């Protein structure tokens, strides 16, 4: 599943999704489990219905090797039955599983002076039932319930004083309860006592507090850093209530974004590995950096005198393309026979590439014309249907990659481009995925059947800058380095 965080003090949290984002009521448990397994999630959290349903969920997710992280259950402080009378059956089914009973405390219809003591008593009762089966309980804060937010959850947990009971922090409900302005302080107070946390995209400007994870303006990387620094070490759940769009598409976008933001937490850690540096051996071998991690020195816009004023930024030691029509960028230096290495990361449905054999006098409004080492979200790109010559590692539109070696979208990839004489090699994550000879019949046939067939001199080897492509989607580059070959 997901890799360990690189810094010593914590492992990358396991990542699961609420069933409201996995076809609740329309998908079978097997369909839910198989889809989450395929996409790379660690599991799911379900809304409690019946013990029979729980047994079916357990069977499907056990077969897929995934976990059920939570069973979401309502409790009441103003009803004769404080919770579903069959809940004890469900709790017994949870024995020996990683499932936490995730309970809410509903607000009474008529408030009274003893509501607090009633809430504590109900929580204690459920928690004691769970303890008999070795089950952990987390108290879920929900806007407009008696327990609304993280500080409410921690307060009741403290008063209930049970060893198998922990608090929760649910990002959307912090804002929906109108306490989002105090989020950092709440996290610092509650995180070490929490056993479950849920996140989602948040559009603060639009006051939409549940969006897809790749949408909105909330600093999720900073939030995860705060959680980690405050001592939270449990799994992270994805809230997806009422998020519009296709279910599978949303799941794919969310897991890609999770990979990216979790990696960014790694990259900001004090003990994270250094980037954009050369080892002594690399320096001795003739490598030199094309990006220092801080400035855009040595780069400019394609067919422009200077670096673009918009569309590209330096962020967290990367050159980041914002996908806002900043245009392609190129090195101010040019190369003949060379080896170029770089790390790259795409956003969901991202599209970019590295171009070489580029002439600034040859191009159009769509950007530079040259040979392209293609990098694209092969599985999710929808602007057009991709053929094999348009997928990652290919000489774009001419010769397809011979092997698949790309990592899941959102994760870093490492590539190398080698140009020596008339031979060109594309490497991806340590695998040679394409080797072609500029003078070969294969190359000639590829060009003749490509959209470049009428471009004069397209197949020729020329001295070239290295170009990073802006293709209207977000992309990151780092560790760009080159050495000239003799």
XYZ file of C-alpha atoms in Angstrom:
486
model
C 0.000 0.000 0.000
C 1.337 3.420 0.883
C 5.004 3.891 1.667
C 6.477 4.846 5.042
C 7.097 8.520 5.732
C 10.770 9.289 5.392
C 11.331 11.054 8.712
C 12.026 8.961 11.742
C 9.337 10.111 14.114
C 6.264 8.812 12.235
C 5.010 6.452 9.554
C 2.805 7.762 6.784
C -0.784 7.340 7.996
C -2.976 4.683 6.484
C -5.651 6.274 4.290
C -9.262 5.147 4.087
C -12.501 6.590 2.741
C -15.995 6.897 4.135
C -18.569 4.693 2.416
C -20.476 7.831 1.362
C -17.741 8.227 -1.256
C -17.767 4.598 -2.402
C -21.219 4.070 -3.862
C -23.159 3.786 -0.611
C -26.484 2.092 -1.380
C -25.601 1.322 -5.005
C -22.276 -0.545 -5.035
C -21.931 -4.038 -3.613
C -19.395 -4.573 -0.825
C -17.261 -6.582 -3.260
C -17.334 -3.746 -5.799
C -16.371 -1.283 -3.082
C -13.493 -3.436 -1.843
C -12.140 -4.274 -5.297
C -12.213 -0.635 -6.425
C -10.442 0.628 -3.315
C -7.846 -2.144 -3.619
C -7.201 -1.286 -7.262
C -6.813 2.421 -6.566
C -4.545 1.971 -3.547
C -6.700 2.857 -0.537
C -6.132 1.010 2.727
C -9.816 0.525 3.492
C -13.179 2.064 4.324
C -15.410 3.318 7.145
C -19.076 2.323 7.136
C -22.283 3.767 8.518
C -23.788 1.126 10.784
C -27.010 -0.480 9.544
C -27.347 -4.084 10.770
C -25.044 -6.855 12.001
C -25.838 -8.775 8.803
C -24.563 -5.911 6.674
C -21.431 -5.675 8.799
C -20.751 -9.377 8.278
C -21.048 -8.932 4.495
C -18.701 -5.937 4.577
C -16.184 -7.865 6.652
C -16.234 -10.774 4.214
C -15.674 -8.562 1.155
C -12.914 -6.445 2.672
C -11.193 -9.400 4.291
C -11.047 -11.123 0.887
C -9.449 -7.989 -0.601
C -6.919 -7.669 2.219
C -8.294 -4.256 3.231
C -9.464 -2.907 6.580
C -12.742 -1.526 7.852
C -11.475 1.375 9.957
C -14.710 2.613 11.447
C -18.326 1.748 12.122
C -20.233 5.012 12.440
C -23.056 4.788 15.009
C -25.491 7.364 16.447
C -26.287 7.550 20.165
C -28.981 9.585 21.910
C -29.300 11.125 25.351
C -33.068 11.772 25.279
C -34.465 8.416 24.083
C -35.355 5.286 26.054
C -33.000 3.339 23.784
C -29.746 5.247 23.602
C -28.572 3.268 20.546
C -29.695 0.475 18.242
C -30.598 -2.580 20.341
C -28.635 -4.862 17.984
C -25.429 -2.869 18.333
C -24.004 -5.402 20.847
C -24.219 -8.061 18.083
C -22.233 -5.839 15.755
C -19.662 -5.173 18.444
C -19.140 -8.893 18.902
C -18.491 -9.215 15.157
C -15.803 -6.539 15.503
C -13.778 -8.557 17.997
C -10.231 -9.082 16.764
C -10.608 -6.615 13.869
C -9.049 -3.160 13.362
C -12.499 -1.551 13.247
C -13.128 1.291 15.670
C -16.669 2.054 16.834
C -17.081 5.688 15.779
C -19.973 7.099 17.794
C -21.832 10.393 17.732
C -23.903 11.938 20.506
C -27.028 13.549 19.087
C -28.409 16.793 20.465
C -31.597 16.375 22.547
C -34.785 17.951 21.260
C -35.094 19.883 24.514
C -31.931 20.937 26.317
C -31.594 20.319 30.050
C -29.076 20.969 32.801
C -28.033 17.328 32.973
C -27.317 16.819 29.257
C -23.583 16.689 29.911
C -23.871 13.921 32.477
C -26.267 12.024 30.193
C -23.815 12.291 27.308
C -20.958 11.028 29.444
C -23.095 8.120 30.695
C -24.110 7.060 27.171
C -20.521 7.197 25.966
C -19.377 5.154 28.961
C -22.098 2.572 28.362
C -21.183 2.035 24.714
C -17.471 2.050 25.477
C -17.882 -0.574 28.198
C -19.831 -2.785 25.765
C -17.031 -2.408 23.246
C -14.332 -3.181 25.805
C -15.815 -6.604 26.475
C -14.937 -7.491 22.864
C -11.631 -5.631 22.823
C -13.025 -2.916 20.526
C -11.789 0.683 20.520
C -14.257 3.589 20.484
C -13.819 7.084 19.044
C -16.162 9.987 19.742
C -17.181 11.716 16.498
C -17.826 15.460 16.586
C -20.597 16.499 14.176
C -21.995 19.978 13.549
C -25.330 20.594 15.289
C -25.009 17.446 17.431
C -24.418 17.568 21.178
C -20.784 16.708 20.512
C -20.038 19.097 17.645
C -16.295 19.384 17.196
C -12.890 18.188 18.384
C -12.793 20.097 21.677
C -16.282 18.785 22.526
C -15.085 15.275 21.738
C -11.985 15.622 23.909
C -14.012 17.080 26.795
C -16.469 14.173 26.905
C -13.685 11.628 26.412
C -11.889 13.092 29.402
C -14.976 12.909 31.588
C -15.900 9.390 30.456
C -12.395 8.201 31.425
C -12.261 4.881 29.579
C -9.005 3.309 28.359
C -10.500 2.165 25.047
C -12.027 5.585 24.223
C -10.437 8.314 22.132
C -11.396 11.602 20.534
C -11.845 12.533 16.860
C -10.984 15.517 14.709
C -13.227 15.895 11.664
C -12.058 18.758 9.495
C -15.353 19.620 7.841
C -17.206 19.710 11.159
C -14.687 22.111 12.679
C -15.716 24.629 10.015
C -19.390 23.654 9.932
C -19.504 24.172 13.711
C -18.064 27.678 13.216
C -14.887 26.933 15.163
C -12.577 26.559 12.173
C -10.835 29.780 13.054
C -9.477 28.004 16.132
C -8.389 24.894 14.203
C -4.677 24.929 15.011
C -5.273 25.327 18.727
C -7.896 22.566 18.703
C -5.575 20.193 16.871
C -2.729 20.873 19.272
C -5.040 20.204 22.225
C -6.759 17.092 20.872
C -4.447 15.298 18.413
C -2.543 13.233 20.960
C -5.868 12.025 22.421
C -7.444 11.250 19.030
C -7.825 7.796 17.512
C -9.560 8.864 14.301
C -9.186 11.912 12.040
C -11.075 12.758 8.858
C -10.155 15.212 6.122
C -11.529 16.459 2.815
C -10.959 19.338 0.453
C -12.156 22.687 1.855
C -13.042 25.813 -0.093
C -12.708 28.487 2.564
C -13.433 31.375 0.221
C -16.626 29.749 -1.027
C -17.578 28.360 2.407
C -17.881 24.866 0.959
C -16.488 22.677 3.683
C -16.615 19.285 1.921
C -15.012 19.106 -1.514
C -12.819 16.677 -3.366
C -9.319 16.598 -1.924
C -7.765 18.263 -4.981
C -10.210 21.172 -4.823
C -10.548 24.202 -2.566
C -8.012 26.570 -1.052
C -7.228 24.893 2.288
C -3.557 24.206 3.102
C -3.836 20.454 3.626
C -0.076 19.929 3.756
C 0.240 22.449 6.595
C -2.706 20.858 8.375
C -1.164 17.386 8.223
C 2.089 18.836 9.514
C 0.226 20.330 12.471
C -1.520 17.017 13.183
C 1.743 15.162 13.105
C 3.596 17.683 15.262
C 0.745 17.543 17.808
C 1.155 13.791 18.168
C -1.521 12.190 15.976
C -0.346 8.790 14.751
C -3.552 7.103 13.599
C -5.154 6.585 10.183
C -6.668 9.379 8.119
C -10.202 9.039 6.753
C -11.633 10.823 3.727
C -15.046 12.427 4.208
C -16.968 12.480 0.917
C -20.522 13.382 1.916
C -22.507 14.923 -0.947
C -19.441 15.572 -3.129
C -20.709 15.759 -6.727
C -19.255 13.846 -9.640
C -18.532 10.313 -10.774
C -17.709 8.045 -7.832
C -14.702 6.291 -9.335
C -13.308 9.497 -10.795
C -13.522 11.169 -7.389
C -11.817 8.227 -5.715
C -8.981 8.290 -8.261
C -8.498 12.048 -7.877
C -8.534 11.828 -4.088
C -5.950 9.045 -3.810
C -3.635 10.813 -6.281
C -3.909 14.007 -4.243
C -3.351 12.122 -0.987
C -0.116 10.662 -2.350
C 1.059 14.114 -3.329
C 0.213 15.910 -0.085
C 1.611 13.083 2.055
C 4.842 13.293 0.064
C 4.930 17.054 0.571
C 4.718 16.535 4.321
C 7.767 14.289 3.950
C 9.585 16.920 1.933
C 9.006 19.660 4.514
C 10.212 17.534 7.420
C 13.384 18.782 9.164
C 15.214 15.512 8.505
C 14.000 15.025 4.947
C 16.662 14.010 2.408
C 18.320 16.938 0.640
C 17.133 17.640 -2.899
C 18.738 19.518 -5.794
C 22.263 18.647 -4.689
C 25.031 16.592 -6.245
C 27.083 13.917 -4.553
C 30.852 14.035 -4.800
C 30.714 11.081 -7.193
C 28.223 12.854 -9.455
C 30.340 15.977 -9.549
C 33.407 13.902 -10.417
C 31.419 12.197 -13.200
C 30.639 15.571 -14.760
C 27.098 16.168 -13.609
C 25.901 19.725 -13.002
C 22.634 21.018 -11.619
C 20.175 22.828 -13.862
C 18.040 23.957 -10.898
C 19.328 25.021 -7.488
C 15.987 24.559 -5.675
C 15.627 28.287 -4.968
C 15.798 30.316 -8.194
C 15.022 30.027 -11.887
C 18.581 30.917 -12.884
C 19.526 29.228 -16.155
C 15.912 29.036 -17.404
C 13.738 31.231 -19.639
C 10.512 31.075 -21.555
C 10.529 29.291 -24.904
C 11.126 31.884 -27.658
C 11.118 34.587 -24.971
C 13.961 36.675 -23.530
C 13.211 35.970 -19.855
C 11.530 33.569 -17.459
C 7.698 33.773 -17.591
C 6.113 36.247 -15.182
C 3.285 33.796 -14.514
C 2.530 30.093 -14.740
C 5.713 28.799 -13.069
C 6.927 29.135 -9.465
C 9.659 27.783 -7.237
C 7.953 25.968 -4.348
C 9.348 23.586 -1.725
C 12.497 22.988 -3.762
C 10.627 22.297 -7.000
C 9.924 24.102 -10.234
C 6.151 23.942 -10.266
C 4.085 24.467 -13.401
C 0.733 25.891 -12.388
C -1.114 24.960 -15.568
C -2.138 28.576 -16.160
C -0.658 29.084 -19.618
C 2.747 30.314 -18.544
C 4.221 28.613 -21.609
C 7.066 26.136 -21.988
C 10.399 26.901 -20.330
C 13.887 25.979 -21.566
C 17.468 25.977 -20.354
C 19.605 28.870 -21.510
C 22.379 26.330 -22.186
C 22.279 23.899 -25.096
C 23.601 20.348 -25.431
C 24.798 17.933 -28.087
C 25.546 14.479 -26.685
C 24.292 14.451 -23.103
C 22.587 12.632 -20.260
C 19.777 14.460 -18.474
C 18.164 13.221 -15.239
C 15.170 14.635 -13.372
C 12.362 13.876 -10.930
C 8.783 14.688 -11.889
C 5.353 14.465 -10.341
C 1.983 14.943 -12.012
C -1.359 16.094 -10.668
C -4.474 14.011 -11.315
C -5.095 13.942 -15.077
C -1.807 15.786 -15.496
C 0.095 16.101 -18.759
C 3.622 17.384 -19.331
C 6.871 16.240 -20.860
C 10.496 16.926 -21.630
C 11.310 18.090 -25.141
C 14.682 17.923 -26.854
C 16.021 18.623 -30.359
C 14.212 21.919 -29.919
C 14.790 24.958 -32.147
C 13.344 28.258 -30.866
C 12.732 29.304 -34.450
C 10.467 26.286 -34.912
C 7.224 26.312 -32.985
C 3.668 27.549 -32.896
C 1.052 28.836 -30.481
C 0.807 25.324 -29.051
C 4.432 25.443 -27.928
C 7.784 24.169 -29.093
C 8.243 21.417 -31.656
C 10.780 18.747 -30.801
C 11.126 15.154 -29.704
C 9.261 14.635 -26.456
C 9.767 12.253 -23.552
C 6.087 11.973 -22.695
C 4.829 12.159 -19.090
C 1.069 11.943 -18.598
C -1.570 10.410 -16.339
C -2.032 7.336 -18.524
C -4.998 5.970 -16.588
C -7.115 9.071 -16.053
C -6.381 11.574 -18.813
C -9.639 12.502 -20.568
C -8.890 15.362 -22.955
C -8.387 12.692 -25.596
C -8.153 8.914 -25.791
C -4.481 7.963 -25.572
C -2.803 5.471 -27.856
C 0.439 3.757 -26.830
C 2.547 6.376 -28.609
C 1.025 9.065 -26.392
C 1.641 7.420 -23.013
C 4.377 7.920 -20.440
C 7.892 7.113 -21.619
C 7.080 7.277 -25.319
C 8.801 9.402 -27.955
C 5.543 11.299 -28.198
C 3.398 10.308 -31.190
C 6.273 8.442 -32.841
C 7.404 5.350 -30.912
C 5.734 3.902 -27.780
C 7.564 2.936 -24.626
C 8.353 -0.780 -24.597
C 7.792 -1.178 -20.853
C 5.554 0.335 -18.166
C 7.410 1.737 -15.176
C 5.529 4.846 -13.992
C 4.518 5.114 -10.344
C 0.936 5.998 -9.336
C -0.084 9.589 -10.040
C 0.880 11.891 -7.185
C 4.154 10.071 -6.470
C 7.598 11.123 -7.658
C 9.169 9.477 -10.704
C 12.811 9.601 -11.743
C 13.672 9.743 -15.439
C 16.784 9.881 -17.577
C 17.241 10.929 -21.186
C 20.447 9.851 -22.940
C 21.467 11.229 -26.342
C 24.680 9.758 -27.785
C 25.345 9.993 -31.498
C 22.141 8.890 -33.223
C 20.966 6.765 -30.272
C 18.350 8.073 -27.811
C 17.316 6.301 -24.616
C 14.357 6.966 -22.305
C 14.742 5.606 -18.757
C 12.002 5.601 -16.117
C 12.494 4.642 -12.483
C 15.589 2.636 -13.321
C 14.051 0.830 -16.308
C 15.051 1.380 -19.940
C 11.609 1.898 -21.485
C 12.633 3.038 -24.986
C 15.752 3.023 -27.172
C 15.698 4.272 -30.738
C 18.115 5.212 -33.515
C 17.407 8.475 -35.293
C 18.559 6.934 -38.567
C 16.495 3.739 -38.285
C 13.535 2.639 -40.353
C 11.535 2.483 -37.113
C 12.165 6.176 -36.444
C 11.337 7.118 -40.028
C 8.081 5.162 -39.909
C 7.167 6.696 -36.566
C 7.651 10.224 -37.847
C 5.837 9.472 -41.119
C 2.718 8.393 -39.235
C 2.848 11.186 -36.629
C 1.475 14.688 -36.577
C 5.031 15.902 -37.200
C 5.350 14.250 -40.621
C 5.329 17.596 -42.431
C 7.754 19.395 -40.087
C 10.964 20.012 -41.996
C 13.991 18.517 -40.245
C 11.913 17.063 -37.403
C 13.890 13.806 -37.321
C 17.268 15.564 -37.341
C 19.580 15.625 -34.365
C 20.408 19.224 -33.454
C 22.083 20.927 -30.529
C 19.265 21.567 -28.083
C 18.137 23.219 -24.891
C 16.093 21.096 -22.483
C 12.444 22.058 -22.339
C 9.853 21.592 -19.577
C 6.385 21.540 -21.036
C 3.394 23.572 -19.849
C 0.324 21.565 -20.855
C -2.309 23.376 -18.783
C -2.062 21.038 -15.774
C -0.079 21.214 -12.535
C 3.336 19.518 -12.605
C 6.436 19.505 -10.383
C 10.131 19.064 -11.279
C 13.220 18.725 -9.087
C 16.759 17.285 -9.151
C 17.274 18.430 -12.748
C 20.851 17.663 -13.681
C 22.863 17.092 -16.851
C 26.247 15.911 -17.985
C 27.716 16.198 -21.428
C 28.970 12.994 -23.009
C 32.274 12.838 -24.885
